[in-house]
Amino acid sequence: MAEPEAVEGTKSEVGILFVGDLVGSIGRHTLLECLPELRERLAPSFVVVNGENVAGGLGITPKVAEELFRNGIDAITLGNHAYHRREIYSYLDTKERIVRPFNYLRGQPGRGVCVVEKDGVRLGVVNLSGNLFLKAGRSAFTEVEPALRELGEVDHILVDMHAEATSEKVALGWLLDGRVTAVVGTHTHVPTADARVLPGGTAYITDVGMTGPRGGVIGVKREQAVESLVTQMPVRFETSKEDPWLMGVMVRTTKRLRADSIEQILMPRPDRPTPAG
Ligand SMILES: [Fe+2]
Ligand SMILES: [Fe+2]
């Protein structure tokens, strides 16, 4: 961490709050109700959220994305549910601050990287998809190189690795250690206890968890998920409303492309229990 370019790039502290998969309207409301307190307590310079489940539990719509941007969200990452809503396709092609996994096929809608600039600080955001049990046309491990090149000159890079396998996420953390500010995992909706700054200076966590109902099964009403597993028959899934929490991480940095710390954020929605909606 003491190499010359890192010292040369020293700036005042930058904080990046990354929030895990927003599940349904309950996830969106939980975020919006937790944000004022988090902004006051953590004073993040940037807030980035994963929004792949925000529209009714699957996908995202332009209307919901605009609501998030209106509320000061700087960038939105996605994952395997990116294309669940058709109306998002052209939005993904035209809107700069919402990204789907870079390693999808080139012909699929949207882009995989974006840059957000605030107070003279440029944050690059990269979205990648794991390859195990997920449909991603190309390898995350080879495509991350052109993704980083596409960002150009930036002060910080946040990589959201949306993956099922812990091994793929851990491996990506090591591959990028010392080259990006943070590698954060999403998709499983369950937070892991391994947040740390790797030896090269990259903040890492295998999964930040979700922002949604802990009372369900990774977001789904628990009786429906259990019935489906017990009977092995089709069951209509709805988003649970029980026990909503915000889950994320706060990454702090004072050096270009390096993190000083990563703190796990696990916060119950302030007004629990919640009304319908
Ligand atoms: Fe998700
Ligand atoms: Fe996912």
mmCIF file of C-alpha atoms and ligand atoms in Angstrom:
data_model
loop_
_atom_site.group_PDB
_atom_site.id
_atom_site.type_symbol
_atom_site.label_atom_id
_atom_site.label_comp_id
_atom_site.label_asym_id
_atom_site.label_seq_id
_atom_site.Cartn_x
_atom_site.Cartn_y
_atom_site.Cartn_z
ATOM 1 C CA MET A 1 0.000 0.000 0.000
ATOM 2 C CA ALA A 2 3.023 2.285 0.197
ATOM 3 C CA GLU A 3 3.824 2.316 -3.518
ATOM 4 C CA PRO A 4 4.472 5.813 -4.965
ATOM 5 C CA GLU A 5 1.353 6.119 -7.120
ATOM 6 C CA ALA A 6 -0.905 5.389 -4.142
ATOM 7 C CA VAL A 7 0.751 8.131 -2.079
ATOM 8 C CA GLU A 8 0.667 10.527 -5.005
ATOM 9 C CA GLY A 9 -3.069 9.954 -5.368
ATOM 10 C CA THR A 10 -3.860 10.810 -1.748
ATOM 11 C CA LYS A 11 -7.038 12.885 -1.365
ATOM 12 C CA SER A 12 -9.406 13.743 1.420
ATOM 13 C CA GLU A 13 -11.605 10.879 2.572
ATOM 14 C CA VAL A 14 -14.144 9.430 0.198
ATOM 15 C CA GLY A 15 -16.904 7.142 1.452
ATOM 16 C CA ILE A 16 -18.774 4.701 -0.752
ATOM 17 C CA LEU A 17 -21.985 3.199 0.600
ATOM 18 C CA PHE A 18 -22.993 0.112 -1.342
ATOM 19 C CA VAL A 19 -26.418 -1.384 -0.622
ATOM 20 C CA GLY A 20 -27.365 -4.966 -1.514
ATOM 21 C CA ASP A 21 -30.220 -6.144 -3.716
ATOM 22 C CA LEU A 22 -33.359 -4.087 -3.102
ATOM 23 C CA VAL A 23 -36.210 -6.600 -2.979
ATOM 24 C CA GLY A 24 -39.565 -5.221 -4.102
ATOM 25 C CA SER A 25 -41.230 -2.044 -2.924
ATOM 26 C CA ILE A 26 -40.496 -3.087 0.642
ATOM 27 C CA GLY A 27 -36.780 -3.048 -0.187
ATOM 28 C CA ARG A 28 -37.080 0.326 -1.885
ATOM 29 C CA HIS A 29 -38.962 1.830 1.051
ATOM 30 C CA THR A 30 -36.503 0.328 3.513
ATOM 31 C CA LEU A 31 -33.642 1.981 1.643
ATOM 32 C CA LEU A 32 -35.388 5.348 1.517
ATOM 33 C CA GLU A 33 -36.279 5.224 5.212
ATOM 34 C CA CYS A 34 -32.799 4.158 6.340
ATOM 35 C CA LEU A 35 -30.926 6.570 4.079
ATOM 36 C CA PRO A 36 -31.364 9.808 6.062
ATOM 37 C CA GLU A 37 -29.869 8.227 9.189
ATOM 38 C CA LEU A 38 -27.091 6.554 7.193
ATOM 39 C CA ARG A 39 -26.258 9.795 5.398
ATOM 40 C CA GLU A 40 -26.021 11.570 8.734
ATOM 41 C CA ARG A 41 -24.035 8.842 10.487
ATOM 42 C CA LEU A 42 -21.714 7.768 7.648
ATOM 43 C CA ALA A 43 -21.665 10.818 5.347
ATOM 44 C CA PRO A 44 -21.122 8.762 2.191
ATOM 45 C CA SER A 45 -19.789 10.609 -0.853
ATOM 46 C CA PHE A 46 -21.429 8.043 -3.142
ATOM 47 C CA VAL A 47 -24.381 5.693 -2.714
ATOM 48 C CA VAL A 48 -24.598 2.738 -5.099
ATOM 49 C CA VAL A 49 -27.363 0.120 -4.900
ATOM 50 C CA ASN A 50 -28.072 -3.206 -6.560
ATOM 51 C CA GLY A 51 -31.556 -2.954 -8.048
ATOM 52 C CA GLU A 52 -32.058 -6.282 -9.815
ATOM 53 C CA ASN A 53 -35.066 -7.265 -7.647
ATOM 54 C CA VAL A 54 -36.589 -3.874 -6.971
ATOM 55 C CA ALA A 55 -39.655 -4.113 -9.238
ATOM 56 C CA GLY A 56 -41.979 -6.577 -7.511
ATOM 57 C CA GLY A 57 -39.037 -8.823 -6.605
ATOM 58 C CA LEU A 58 -37.836 -9.333 -10.188
ATOM 59 C CA GLY A 59 -36.141 -6.768 -12.405
ATOM 60 C CA ILE A 60 -36.384 -2.999 -12.495
ATOM 61 C CA THR A 61 -38.496 -0.475 -14.408
ATOM 62 C CA PRO A 62 -37.505 3.011 -15.637
ATOM 63 C CA LYS A 63 -40.010 4.538 -13.174
ATOM 64 C CA VAL A 64 -38.419 2.826 -10.177
ATOM 65 C CA ALA A 65 -34.894 3.610 -11.380
ATOM 66 C CA GLU A 66 -35.839 7.287 -11.751
ATOM 67 C CA GLU A 67 -37.258 7.284 -8.225
ATOM 68 C CA LEU A 68 -33.941 5.964 -6.908
ATOM 69 C CA PHE A 69 -31.956 8.588 -8.827
ATOM 70 C CA ARG A 70 -34.322 11.319 -7.586
ATOM 71 C CA ASN A 71 -33.516 10.225 -4.053
ATOM 72 C CA GLY A 72 -29.811 10.730 -4.582
ATOM 73 C CA ILE A 73 -28.680 7.242 -5.550
ATOM 74 C CA ASP A 74 -25.572 7.725 -7.681
ATOM 75 C CA ALA A 75 -25.516 4.448 -9.581
ATOM 76 C CA ILE A 76 -27.517 1.220 -9.882
ATOM 77 C CA THR A 77 -26.057 -2.224 -10.520
ATOM 78 C CA LEU A 78 -28.049 -5.267 -11.647
ATOM 79 C CA GLY A 79 -27.691 -9.022 -12.124
ATOM 80 C CA ASN A 80 -29.480 -12.072 -13.472
ATOM 81 C CA HIS A 81 -32.918 -10.397 -13.232
ATOM 82 C CA ALA A 82 -31.788 -7.350 -15.254
ATOM 83 C CA TYR A 83 -34.043 -8.156 -18.216
ATOM 84 C CA HIS A 84 -37.178 -9.331 -16.448
ATOM 85 C CA ARG A 85 -39.039 -6.139 -17.432
ATOM 86 C CA ARG A 86 -39.029 -5.362 -21.139
ATOM 87 C CA GLU A 87 -39.572 -1.644 -20.591
ATOM 88 C CA ILE A 88 -36.095 -1.341 -19.082
ATOM 89 C CA TYR A 89 -34.217 -2.402 -22.253
ATOM 90 C CA SER A 90 -34.040 0.969 -24.005
ATOM 91 C CA TYR A 91 -33.499 2.705 -20.645
ATOM 92 C CA LEU A 92 -30.431 0.517 -20.066
ATOM 93 C CA ASP A 93 -29.115 1.510 -23.496
ATOM 94 C CA THR A 94 -29.539 5.216 -22.918
ATOM 95 C CA LYS A 95 -29.161 5.933 -19.194
ATOM 96 C CA GLU A 96 -25.542 6.151 -18.084
ATOM 97 C CA ARG A 97 -25.687 5.403 -14.365
ATOM 98 C CA ILE A 98 -27.368 2.009 -14.441
ATOM 99 C CA VAL A 99 -25.288 -1.027 -15.348
ATOM 100 C CA ARG A 100 -25.924 -4.703 -16.052
ATOM 101 C CA PRO A 101 -23.134 -7.321 -15.934
ATOM 102 C CA PHE A 102 -20.347 -6.369 -18.339
ATOM 103 C CA ASN A 103 -19.730 -10.013 -19.253
ATOM 104 C CA TYR A 104 -23.189 -10.511 -20.776
ATOM 105 C CA LEU A 105 -23.250 -10.835 -24.560
ATOM 106 C CA ARG A 106 -22.415 -7.642 -26.401
ATOM 107 C CA GLY A 107 -25.790 -7.748 -28.172
ATOM 108 C CA GLN A 108 -27.773 -7.659 -24.938
ATOM 109 C CA PRO A 109 -29.207 -4.282 -23.855
ATOM 110 C CA GLY A 110 -27.267 -1.923 -21.642
ATOM 111 C CA ARG A 111 -23.702 -1.346 -20.581
ATOM 112 C CA GLY A 112 -21.483 -2.909 -17.908
ATOM 113 C CA VAL A 113 -19.532 0.066 -16.589
ATOM 114 C CA CYS A 114 -20.230 3.687 -15.729
ATOM 115 C CA VAL A 115 -18.454 6.632 -14.130
ATOM 116 C CA VAL A 116 -20.070 8.954 -11.597
ATOM 117 C CA GLU A 117 -18.359 12.242 -10.806
ATOM 118 C CA LYS A 118 -18.965 14.230 -7.620
ATOM 119 C CA ASP A 119 -16.968 17.104 -6.144
ATOM 120 C CA GLY A 120 -14.141 16.327 -8.551
ATOM 121 C CA VAL A 121 -13.951 12.644 -7.545
ATOM 122 C CA ARG A 122 -14.561 10.081 -10.277
ATOM 123 C CA LEU A 123 -16.024 6.734 -9.191
ATOM 124 C CA GLY A 124 -16.048 3.922 -11.730
ATOM 125 C CA VAL A 125 -18.691 1.250 -11.223
ATOM 126 C CA VAL A 126 -18.349 -2.199 -12.784
ATOM 127 C CA ASN A 127 -21.025 -4.911 -12.734
ATOM 128 C CA LEU A 128 -20.019 -8.524 -13.405
ATOM 129 C CA SER A 129 -21.879 -11.828 -13.287
ATOM 130 C CA GLY A 130 -20.501 -15.095 -12.009
ATOM 131 C CA ASN A 131 -20.599 -17.990 -14.452
ATOM 132 C CA LEU A 132 -21.740 -20.836 -12.176
ATOM 133 C CA PHE A 133 -25.541 -21.399 -12.286
ATOM 134 C CA LEU A 134 -26.056 -18.014 -13.970
ATOM 135 C CA LYS A 135 -26.499 -17.146 -17.628
ATOM 136 C CA ALA A 136 -23.533 -14.949 -18.523
ATOM 137 C CA GLY A 137 -22.274 -15.182 -22.099
ATOM 138 C CA ARG A 138 -18.640 -14.520 -21.274
ATOM 139 C CA SER A 139 -16.233 -15.113 -18.407
ATOM 140 C CA ALA A 140 -16.174 -12.562 -15.598
ATOM 141 C CA PHE A 141 -12.488 -13.277 -15.122
ATOM 142 C CA THR A 142 -11.398 -12.344 -18.631
ATOM 143 C CA GLU A 143 -13.976 -9.626 -19.309
ATOM 144 C CA VAL A 144 -13.068 -7.682 -16.172
ATOM 145 C CA GLU A 145 -9.909 -6.503 -17.965
ATOM 146 C CA PRO A 146 -11.678 -4.694 -20.846
ATOM 147 C CA ALA A 147 -14.229 -3.450 -18.305
ATOM 148 C CA LEU A 148 -11.500 -1.736 -16.278
ATOM 149 C CA ARG A 149 -9.914 -0.340 -19.458
ATOM 150 C CA GLU A 150 -13.247 1.117 -20.534
ATOM 151 C CA LEU A 151 -13.440 3.127 -17.298
ATOM 152 C CA GLY A 152 -10.358 5.150 -18.215
ATOM 153 C CA GLU A 153 -8.896 7.508 -15.594
ATOM 154 C CA VAL A 154 -10.891 7.322 -12.392
ATOM 155 C CA ASP A 155 -10.147 7.883 -8.701
ATOM 156 C CA HIS A 156 -12.009 4.846 -7.415
ATOM 157 C CA ILE A 157 -13.509 1.651 -8.746
ATOM 158 C CA LEU A 158 -16.323 -0.348 -7.185
ATOM 159 C CA VAL A 159 -16.933 -3.804 -8.656
ATOM 160 C CA ASP A 160 -20.253 -5.565 -7.958
ATOM 161 C CA MET A 161 -19.705 -9.275 -8.615
ATOM 162 C CA HIS A 162 -23.185 -10.759 -8.851
ATOM 163 C CA ALA A 163 -22.580 -14.469 -8.346
ATOM 164 C CA GLU A 164 -23.920 -17.622 -6.802
ATOM 165 C CA ALA A 165 -20.572 -19.228 -5.979
ATOM 166 C CA THR A 166 -18.520 -17.911 -3.077
ATOM 167 C CA SER A 167 -15.413 -19.273 -4.818
ATOM 168 C CA GLU A 168 -15.898 -17.064 -7.878
ATOM 169 C CA LYS A 169 -16.316 -13.995 -5.694
ATOM 170 C CA VAL A 170 -13.294 -14.749 -3.498
ATOM 171 C CA ALA A 171 -11.194 -15.395 -6.609
ATOM 172 C CA LEU A 172 -12.253 -12.107 -8.212
ATOM 173 C CA GLY A 173 -11.314 -10.296 -5.011
ATOM 174 C CA TRP A 174 -7.813 -11.711 -5.198
ATOM 175 C CA LEU A 175 -7.521 -11.060 -8.945
ATOM 176 C CA LEU A 176 -8.353 -7.377 -8.428
ATOM 177 C CA ASP A 177 -6.587 -6.824 -5.098
ATOM 178 C CA GLY A 178 -4.511 -3.669 -5.391
ATOM 179 C CA ARG A 179 -6.182 -2.616 -8.644
ATOM 180 C CA VAL A 180 -9.632 -1.453 -7.535
ATOM 181 C CA THR A 181 -11.070 0.198 -4.429
ATOM 182 C CA ALA A 182 -13.661 -2.465 -3.645
ATOM 183 C CA VAL A 183 -15.023 -5.798 -4.805
ATOM 184 C CA VAL A 184 -18.459 -6.467 -3.336
ATOM 185 C CA GLY A 185 -20.527 -9.588 -3.889
ATOM 186 C CA THR A 186 -24.299 -9.706 -4.429
ATOM 187 C CA HIS A 187 -27.024 -12.175 -5.497
ATOM 188 C CA THR A 188 -27.358 -14.666 -2.623
ATOM 189 C CA HIS A 189 -29.275 -12.117 -0.494
ATOM 190 C CA VAL A 190 -27.490 -13.447 2.609
ATOM 191 C CA PRO A 191 -24.676 -11.326 4.082
ATOM 192 C CA THR A 192 -21.341 -12.978 4.732
ATOM 193 C CA ALA A 193 -19.035 -12.272 7.677
ATOM 194 C CA ASP A 194 -15.793 -11.827 5.728
ATOM 195 C CA ALA A 195 -15.620 -8.086 5.058
ATOM 196 C CA ARG A 196 -11.980 -6.999 5.102
ATOM 197 C CA VAL A 197 -9.366 -4.982 3.252
ATOM 198 C CA LEU A 198 -7.158 -7.399 1.322
ATOM 199 C CA PRO A 199 -3.354 -6.987 1.591
ATOM 200 C CA GLY A 200 -3.108 -4.999 -1.656
ATOM 201 C CA GLY A 201 -5.672 -2.463 -0.418
ATOM 202 C CA THR A 202 -8.928 -3.636 -2.000
ATOM 203 C CA ALA A 203 -12.009 -3.762 0.238
ATOM 204 C CA TYR A 204 -13.775 -7.076 -0.151
ATOM 205 C CA ILE A 205 -16.920 -8.921 0.955
ATOM 206 C CA THR A 206 -18.337 -12.120 -0.527
ATOM 207 C CA ASP A 207 -21.957 -10.974 -0.211
ATOM 208 C CA VAL A 208 -23.420 -7.793 1.210
ATOM 209 C CA GLY A 209 -26.880 -9.371 1.549
ATOM 210 C CA MET A 210 -30.188 -7.858 0.449
ATOM 211 C CA THR A 211 -32.299 -4.891 1.397
ATOM 212 C CA GLY A 212 -35.633 -6.516 2.009
ATOM 213 C CA PRO A 213 -37.604 -8.858 4.248
ATOM 214 C CA ARG A 214 -35.571 -11.099 6.507
ATOM 215 C CA GLY A 215 -38.822 -12.870 7.423
ATOM 216 C CA GLY A 216 -38.990 -14.600 4.037
ATOM 217 C CA VAL A 217 -36.738 -16.954 2.093
ATOM 218 C CA ILE A 218 -34.280 -14.644 0.349
ATOM 219 C CA GLY A 219 -37.167 -12.228 -0.239
ATOM 220 C CA VAL A 220 -40.050 -14.609 -0.987
ATOM 221 C CA LYS A 221 -42.915 -15.227 1.503
ATOM 222 C CA ARG A 222 -41.586 -18.073 3.578
ATOM 223 C CA GLU A 223 -44.722 -20.263 3.472
ATOM 224 C CA GLN A 224 -44.683 -20.149 -0.358
ATOM 225 C CA ALA A 225 -40.974 -20.948 -0.610
ATOM 226 C CA VAL A 226 -41.301 -23.778 1.901
ATOM 227 C CA GLU A 227 -44.380 -25.189 0.145
ATOM 228 C CA SER A 228 -42.552 -25.190 -3.169
ATOM 229 C CA LEU A 229 -39.624 -27.088 -1.664
ATOM 230 C CA VAL A 230 -41.806 -29.536 0.272
ATOM 231 C CA THR A 231 -44.258 -30.347 -2.544
ATOM 232 C CA GLN A 232 -41.922 -29.886 -5.541
ATOM 233 C CA MET A 233 -44.927 -28.329 -7.295
ATOM 234 C CA PRO A 234 -45.258 -24.864 -8.887
ATOM 235 C CA VAL A 235 -46.131 -22.178 -6.339
ATOM 236 C CA ARG A 236 -46.769 -18.507 -7.059
ATOM 237 C CA PHE A 237 -44.136 -16.452 -5.269
ATOM 238 C CA GLU A 238 -44.822 -13.087 -3.661
ATOM 239 C CA THR A 239 -42.452 -10.768 -1.863
ATOM 240 C CA SER A 240 -42.492 -11.137 1.906
ATOM 241 C CA LYS A 241 -43.151 -8.004 3.944
ATOM 242 C CA GLU A 242 -41.793 -9.313 7.213
ATOM 243 C CA ASP A 243 -38.855 -7.868 9.081
ATOM 244 C CA PRO A 244 -37.227 -5.626 6.461
ATOM 245 C CA TRP A 245 -33.559 -4.730 6.864
ATOM 246 C CA LEU A 246 -31.053 -2.721 4.896
ATOM 247 C CA MET A 247 -27.843 -4.617 4.239
ATOM 248 C CA GLY A 248 -24.726 -3.112 2.729
ATOM 249 C CA VAL A 249 -21.174 -1.983 3.290
ATOM 250 C CA MET A 250 -19.458 1.330 3.827
ATOM 251 C CA VAL A 251 -16.032 1.607 2.208
ATOM 252 C CA ARG A 252 -13.755 4.452 3.269
ATOM 253 C CA THR A 253 -10.704 5.547 1.332
ATOM 254 C CA THR A 254 -8.065 8.257 1.308
ATOM 255 C CA LYS A 255 -5.903 6.851 -1.517
ATOM 256 C CA ARG A 256 -6.638 6.429 -5.178
ATOM 257 C CA LEU A 257 -7.967 2.929 -5.986
ATOM 258 C CA ARG A 258 -7.326 1.698 -2.424
ATOM 259 C CA ALA A 259 -9.577 1.291 0.606
ATOM 260 C CA ASP A 260 -8.770 2.130 4.210
ATOM 261 C CA SER A 261 -11.681 0.213 5.700
ATOM 262 C CA ILE A 262 -14.884 -1.669 4.994
ATOM 263 C CA GLU A 263 -17.715 -1.724 7.501
ATOM 264 C CA GLN A 264 -20.716 -3.999 7.254
ATOM 265 C CA ILE A 265 -24.062 -2.211 7.584
ATOM 266 C CA LEU A 266 -27.002 -4.285 8.870
ATOM 267 C CA MET A 267 -29.900 -2.017 9.794
ATOM 268 C CA PRO A 268 -33.570 -2.769 10.488
ATOM 269 C CA ARG A 269 -36.109 -0.526 8.789
ATOM 270 C CA PRO A 270 -36.804 2.186 11.378
ATOM 271 C CA ASP A 271 -40.603 1.842 11.450
ATOM 272 C CA ARG A 272 -40.973 -1.934 11.716
ATOM 273 C CA PRO A 273 -43.450 -3.649 11.376
ATOM 274 C CA THR A 274 -44.363 -2.160 8.007
ATOM 275 C CA PRO A 275 -47.697 -1.467 6.358
ATOM 276 C CA ALA A 276 -48.522 -3.144 3.038
ATOM 277 C CA GLY A 277 -46.794 -1.601 0.027
HETATM 278 FE FE FE B 1 -30.933 -10.452 -6.100
HETATM 279 FE FE FE B 2 -29.400 -12.242 -8.599
#
